[in-house]
PDB file of C-alpha atoms in Angstrom:
ATOM      1  CA  MET A   1     -54.525 -24.837   8.680  1.00 56.00           C
ATOM      2  CA  PHE A   2     -55.317 -28.439   8.741  1.00 65.00           C
ATOM      3  CA  GLY A   3     -52.485 -30.770   9.587  1.00 64.00           C
ATOM      4  CA  SER A   4     -52.140 -34.373   9.136  1.00 64.00           C
ATOM      5  CA  ARG A   5     -55.303 -36.709   8.071  1.00 67.00           C
ATOM      6  CA  LYS A   6     -55.437 -40.147   8.483  1.00 68.00           C
ATOM      7  CA  LYS A   7     -57.604 -43.041   9.393  1.00 70.00           C
ATOM      8  CA  ALA A   8     -58.266 -43.304  13.097  1.00 63.00           C
ATOM      9  CA  VAL A   9     -55.859 -45.762  14.867  1.00 64.00           C
ATOM     10  CA  ASP A  10     -55.829 -47.088  18.491  1.00 71.00           C
ATOM     11  CA  GLY A  11     -59.449 -46.296  18.353  1.00 75.00           C
ATOM     12  CA  VAL A  12     -60.593 -48.106  21.688  1.00 85.00           C
ATOM     13  CA  ALA A  13     -57.811 -46.746  23.923  1.00 86.00           C
ATOM     14  CA  LYS A  14     -58.148 -43.228  22.375  1.00 85.00           C
ATOM     15  CA  LEU A  15     -61.792 -43.028  22.681  1.00 90.00           C
ATOM     16  CA  LYS A  16     -62.248 -44.521  26.057  1.00 89.00           C
ATOM     17  CA  GLY A  17     -61.720 -41.349  27.758  1.00 86.00           C
ATOM     18  CA  VAL A  18     -63.514 -39.048  25.662  1.00 90.00           C
ATOM     19  CA  SER A  19     -66.807 -37.952  27.305  1.00 90.00           C
ATOM     20  CA  PHE A  20     -68.890 -38.025  24.263  1.00 91.00           C
ATOM     21  CA  PHE A  21     -68.398 -41.732  24.187  1.00 92.00           C
ATOM     22  CA  ASP A  22     -69.214 -42.454  27.668  1.00 91.00           C
ATOM     23  CA  GLY A  23     -70.961 -45.708  28.217  1.00 92.00           C
ATOM     24  CA  PHE A  24     -69.755 -47.214  24.876  1.00 93.00           C
ATOM     25  CA  THR A  25     -68.568 -50.605  24.551  1.00 93.00           C
ATOM     26  CA  ASP A  26     -65.238 -51.434  23.480  1.00 93.00           C
ATOM     27  CA  GLU A  27     -66.761 -52.965  20.142  1.00 93.00           C
ATOM     28  CA  GLU A  28     -68.528 -49.921  19.730  1.00 93.00           C
ATOM     29  CA  LEU A  29     -65.642 -47.514  20.185  1.00 93.00           C
ATOM     30  CA  GLN A  30     -63.592 -49.718  17.703  1.00 92.00           C
ATOM     31  CA  ARG A  31     -66.522 -49.441  15.105  1.00 93.00           C
ATOM     32  CA  VAL A  32     -66.361 -45.390  15.894  1.00 93.00           C
ATOM     33  CA  ALA A  33     -62.694 -45.477  14.964  1.00 91.00           C
ATOM     34  CA  GLU A  34     -63.367 -47.449  11.788  1.00 92.00           C
ATOM     35  CA  LEU A  35     -66.004 -44.876  10.428  1.00 93.00           C
ATOM     36  CA  ALA A  36     -63.649 -41.747  11.667  1.00 93.00           C
ATOM     37  CA  ASP A  37     -60.554 -39.947  10.402  1.00 92.00           C
ATOM     38  CA  ASP A  38     -57.797 -38.536  12.940  1.00 92.00           C
ATOM     39  CA  VAL A  39     -57.393 -34.830  12.000  1.00 94.00           C
ATOM     40  CA  GLU A  40     -55.081 -32.192  13.504  1.00 94.00           C
ATOM     41  CA  ALA A  41     -55.776 -28.562  13.304  1.00 95.00           C
ATOM     42  CA  GLU A  42     -53.484 -25.678  14.012  1.00 95.00           C
ATOM     43  CA  ALA A  43     -54.632 -22.627  16.335  1.00 96.00           C
ATOM     44  CA  GLY A  44     -56.670 -20.317  13.848  1.00 96.00           C
ATOM     45  CA  ALA A  45     -57.993 -23.141  11.606  1.00 95.00           C
ATOM     46  CA  VAL A  46     -61.584 -22.719  10.642  1.00 95.00           C
ATOM     47  CA  LEU A  47     -63.291 -26.011  11.482  1.00 95.00           C
ATOM     48  CA  VAL A  48     -66.881 -24.901  10.640  1.00 94.00           C
ATOM     49  CA  ASP A  49     -67.691 -21.883   8.472  1.00 95.00           C
ATOM     50  CA  GLN A  50     -70.959 -20.210   9.026  1.00 95.00           C
ATOM     51  CA  GLY A  51     -73.288 -20.211   6.001  1.00 93.00           C
ATOM     52  CA  ARG A  52     -71.394 -23.026   4.278  1.00 93.00           C
ATOM     53  CA  VAL A  53     -72.863 -26.482   3.340  1.00 90.00           C
ATOM     54  CA  GLY A  54     -71.682 -29.103   6.017  1.00 89.00           C
ATOM     55  CA  LEU A  55     -69.691 -31.805   5.033  1.00 90.00           C
ATOM     56  CA  GLU A  56     -68.075 -33.075   8.196  1.00 93.00           C
ATOM     57  CA  CYS A  57     -68.397 -33.109  11.822  1.00 94.00           C
ATOM     58  CA  TYR A  58     -65.890 -33.344  14.635  1.00 95.00           C
ATOM     59  CA  VAL A  59     -65.380 -34.688  18.007  1.00 95.00           C
ATOM     60  CA  ILE A  60     -62.859 -32.993  19.809  1.00 96.00           C
ATOM     61  CA  LEU A  61     -60.109 -35.005  21.246  1.00 95.00           C
ATOM     62  CA  GLU A  62     -57.715 -32.426  22.462  1.00 95.00           C
ATOM     63  CA  GLY A  63     -57.460 -28.881  22.294  1.00 97.00           C
ATOM     64  CA  SER A  64     -60.318 -25.946  22.611  1.00 98.00           C
ATOM     65  CA  ALA A  65     -62.208 -23.897  19.830  1.00 98.00           C
ATOM     66  CA  GLY A  66     -64.327 -20.672  19.789  1.00 97.00           C
ATOM     67  CA  VAL A  67     -68.054 -20.937  18.536  1.00 95.00           C
ATOM     68  CA  TYR A  68     -68.955 -17.615  16.998  1.00 96.00           C
ATOM     69  CA  TYR A  69     -72.455 -16.613  15.505  1.00 92.00           C
ATOM     70  CA  GLY A  70     -71.468 -13.596  13.302  1.00 92.00           C
ATOM     71  CA  ASP A  71     -68.682 -11.811  15.155  1.00 92.00           C
ATOM     72  CA  GLU A  72     -70.138 -12.659  18.375  1.00 94.00           C
ATOM     73  CA  HIS A  73     -68.219 -15.370  20.624  1.00 96.00           C
ATOM     74  CA  ILE A  74     -71.009 -17.310  22.023  1.00 92.00           C
ATOM     75  CA  ALA A  75     -68.944 -20.466  23.568  1.00 92.00           C
ATOM     76  CA  THR A  76     -65.942 -22.260  23.726  1.00 96.00           C
ATOM     77  CA  VAL A  77     -65.762 -26.085  23.439  1.00 95.00           C
ATOM     78  CA  GLY A  78     -63.124 -28.598  24.263  1.00 96.00           C
ATOM     79  CA  PRO A  79     -62.330 -32.357  24.557  1.00 95.00           C
ATOM     80  CA  GLY A  80     -65.490 -34.618  24.338  1.00 93.00           C
ATOM     81  CA  SER A  81     -67.587 -31.937  22.564  1.00 93.00           C
ATOM     82  CA  MET A  82     -69.040 -32.581  18.930  1.00 93.00           C
ATOM     83  CA  VAL A  83     -69.231 -29.690  16.570  1.00 94.00           C
ATOM     84  CA  GLY A  84     -70.427 -29.290  13.185  1.00 92.00           C
ATOM     85  CA  GLU A  85     -73.283 -32.178  13.278  1.00 91.00           C
ATOM     86  CA  MET A  86     -76.233 -29.852  13.254  1.00 87.00           C
ATOM     87  CA  ALA A  87     -75.666 -28.986   9.456  1.00 88.00           C
ATOM     88  CA  LEU A  88     -75.472 -32.706   8.853  1.00 88.00           C
ATOM     89  CA  VAL A  89     -78.608 -33.496  10.733  1.00 86.00           C
ATOM     90  CA  GLU A  90     -80.788 -30.874   9.318  1.00 84.00           C
ATOM     91  CA  HIS A  91     -79.049 -30.863   5.743  1.00 84.00           C
ATOM     92  CA  ARG A  92     -78.725 -26.977   5.964  1.00 86.00           C
ATOM     93  CA  PRO A  93     -75.848 -24.489   5.704  1.00 91.00           C
ATOM     94  CA  ARG A  94     -73.665 -24.147   8.935  1.00 92.00           C
ATOM     95  CA  ASN A  95     -75.330 -21.820  11.653  1.00 89.00           C
ATOM     96  CA  ALA A  96     -71.970 -20.923  13.316  1.00 93.00           C
ATOM     97  CA  THR A  97     -68.215 -20.720  12.954  1.00 96.00           C
ATOM     98  CA  VAL A  98     -65.803 -22.859  14.971  1.00 97.00           C
ATOM     99  CA  VAL A  99     -62.238 -21.624  15.004  1.00 97.00           C
ATOM    100  CA  ALA A 100     -59.348 -23.659  16.673  1.00 97.00           C
ATOM    101  CA  GLU A 101     -58.099 -21.572  19.570  1.00 98.00           C
ATOM    102  CA  THR A 102     -55.241 -24.017  20.316  1.00 98.00           C
ATOM    103  CA  PRO A 103     -53.549 -26.795  18.455  1.00 97.00           C
ATOM    104  CA  MET A 104     -56.088 -29.503  18.311  1.00 97.00           C
ATOM    105  CA  LYS A 105     -56.775 -33.282  17.863  1.00 95.00           C
ATOM    106  CA  LEU A 106     -60.106 -34.238  16.187  1.00 95.00           C
ATOM    107  CA  LEU A 107     -61.972 -37.222  15.126  1.00 94.00           C
ATOM    108  CA  ALA A 108     -63.518 -36.245  11.689  1.00 94.00           C
ATOM    109  CA  PHE A 109     -66.863 -37.980  10.330  1.00 95.00           C
ATOM    110  CA  ASP A 110     -67.744 -37.243   6.691  1.00 94.00           C
ATOM    111  CA  THR A 111     -71.277 -37.188   5.903  1.00 93.00           C
ATOM    112  CA  LYS A 112     -71.478 -40.845   4.864  1.00 95.00           C
ATOM    113  CA  HIS A 113     -69.830 -42.051   7.771  1.00 95.00           C
ATOM    114  CA  PHE A 114     -71.515 -39.745  10.182  1.00 93.00           C
ATOM    115  CA  LYS A 115     -75.091 -40.982   8.804  1.00 94.00           C
ATOM    116  CA  GLN A 116     -73.493 -44.634   9.294  1.00 95.00           C
ATOM    117  CA  LEU A 117     -72.555 -43.993  12.910  1.00 93.00           C
ATOM    118  CA  LEU A 118     -76.012 -42.553  13.713  1.00 93.00           C
ATOM    119  CA  GLU A 119     -77.914 -45.752  12.000  1.00 94.00           C
ATOM    120  CA  GLU A 120     -75.675 -48.310  13.444  1.00 94.00           C
ATOM    121  CA  MET A 121     -75.280 -47.136  17.065  1.00 93.00           C
ATOM    122  CA  PRO A 122     -78.495 -45.971  19.058  1.00 93.00           C
ATOM    123  CA  LYS A 123     -76.212 -44.498  21.699  1.00 92.00           C
ATOM    124  CA  ALA A 124     -74.345 -42.368  19.066  1.00 92.00           C
ATOM    125  CA  HIS A 125     -77.666 -41.106  17.613  1.00 92.00           C
ATOM    126  CA  ASP A 126     -79.072 -40.328  21.299  1.00 93.00           C
ATOM    127  CA  ARG A 127     -76.062 -38.440  22.246  1.00 91.00           C
ATOM    128  CA  VAL A 128     -75.937 -36.398  19.189  1.00 91.00           C
ATOM    129  CA  MET A 129     -79.692 -35.512  19.486  1.00 91.00           C
ATOM    130  CA  GLU A 130     -79.220 -34.730  23.263  1.00 89.00           C
ATOM    131  CA  THR A 131     -76.302 -32.340  22.262  1.00 85.00           C
ATOM    132  CA  LEU A 132     -78.755 -30.793  19.597  1.00 84.00           C
ATOM    133  CA  ALA A 133     -81.521 -30.176  22.200  1.00 86.00           C
ATOM    134  CA  ALA A 134     -79.099 -28.833  24.714  1.00 82.00           C
ATOM    135  CA  ARG A 135     -77.833 -26.167  22.127  1.00 76.00           C
ATOM    136  CA  LEU A 136     -81.630 -25.395  21.254  1.00 74.00           C
ATOM    137  CA  ARG A 137     -82.472 -24.857  24.868  1.00 78.00           C
ATOM    138  CA  ALA A 138     -79.325 -22.568  25.518  1.00 74.00           C
ATOM    139  CA  ARG A 139     -80.320 -20.395  22.625  1.00 68.00           C
ATOM    140  CA  GLY A 140     -84.012 -20.075  24.039  1.00 66.00           C
ATOM    141  CA  GLY A 141     -85.575 -22.529  21.578  1.00 53.00           C
ATOM    142  CA  ASN A 142     -87.083 -24.779  24.269  1.00 49.00           C
TER     143      ASN A 142
END
């Protein structure tokens, strides 16, 4: 249910308005685009499958997705959200399923490029860690 996949283009222009990348310089946004692929997903596509090994993470550019723990819908995420990163950071199976609720445009990072992103850009590293901490707090993990 994934549509086209290609190297990210028009990186700076496309990423400038994405909240996950707020505060990044044009040079940093260009590097982000170099590390990522543009991916389209149809409604119903499984972006992240609970229990599976994580090989990619995504930043949502357009559309929305439901997050499920087991059969329970626990959140809806949209533009500016990153999904799938927890499994890449923790090197563990996915702890939730994420399903496209609408047609989506995504920025995809495979494991290698996600690691490069975190190593090369302290802002990206900090943003991912902030995201993970907020999710743990929301789950009661303080």
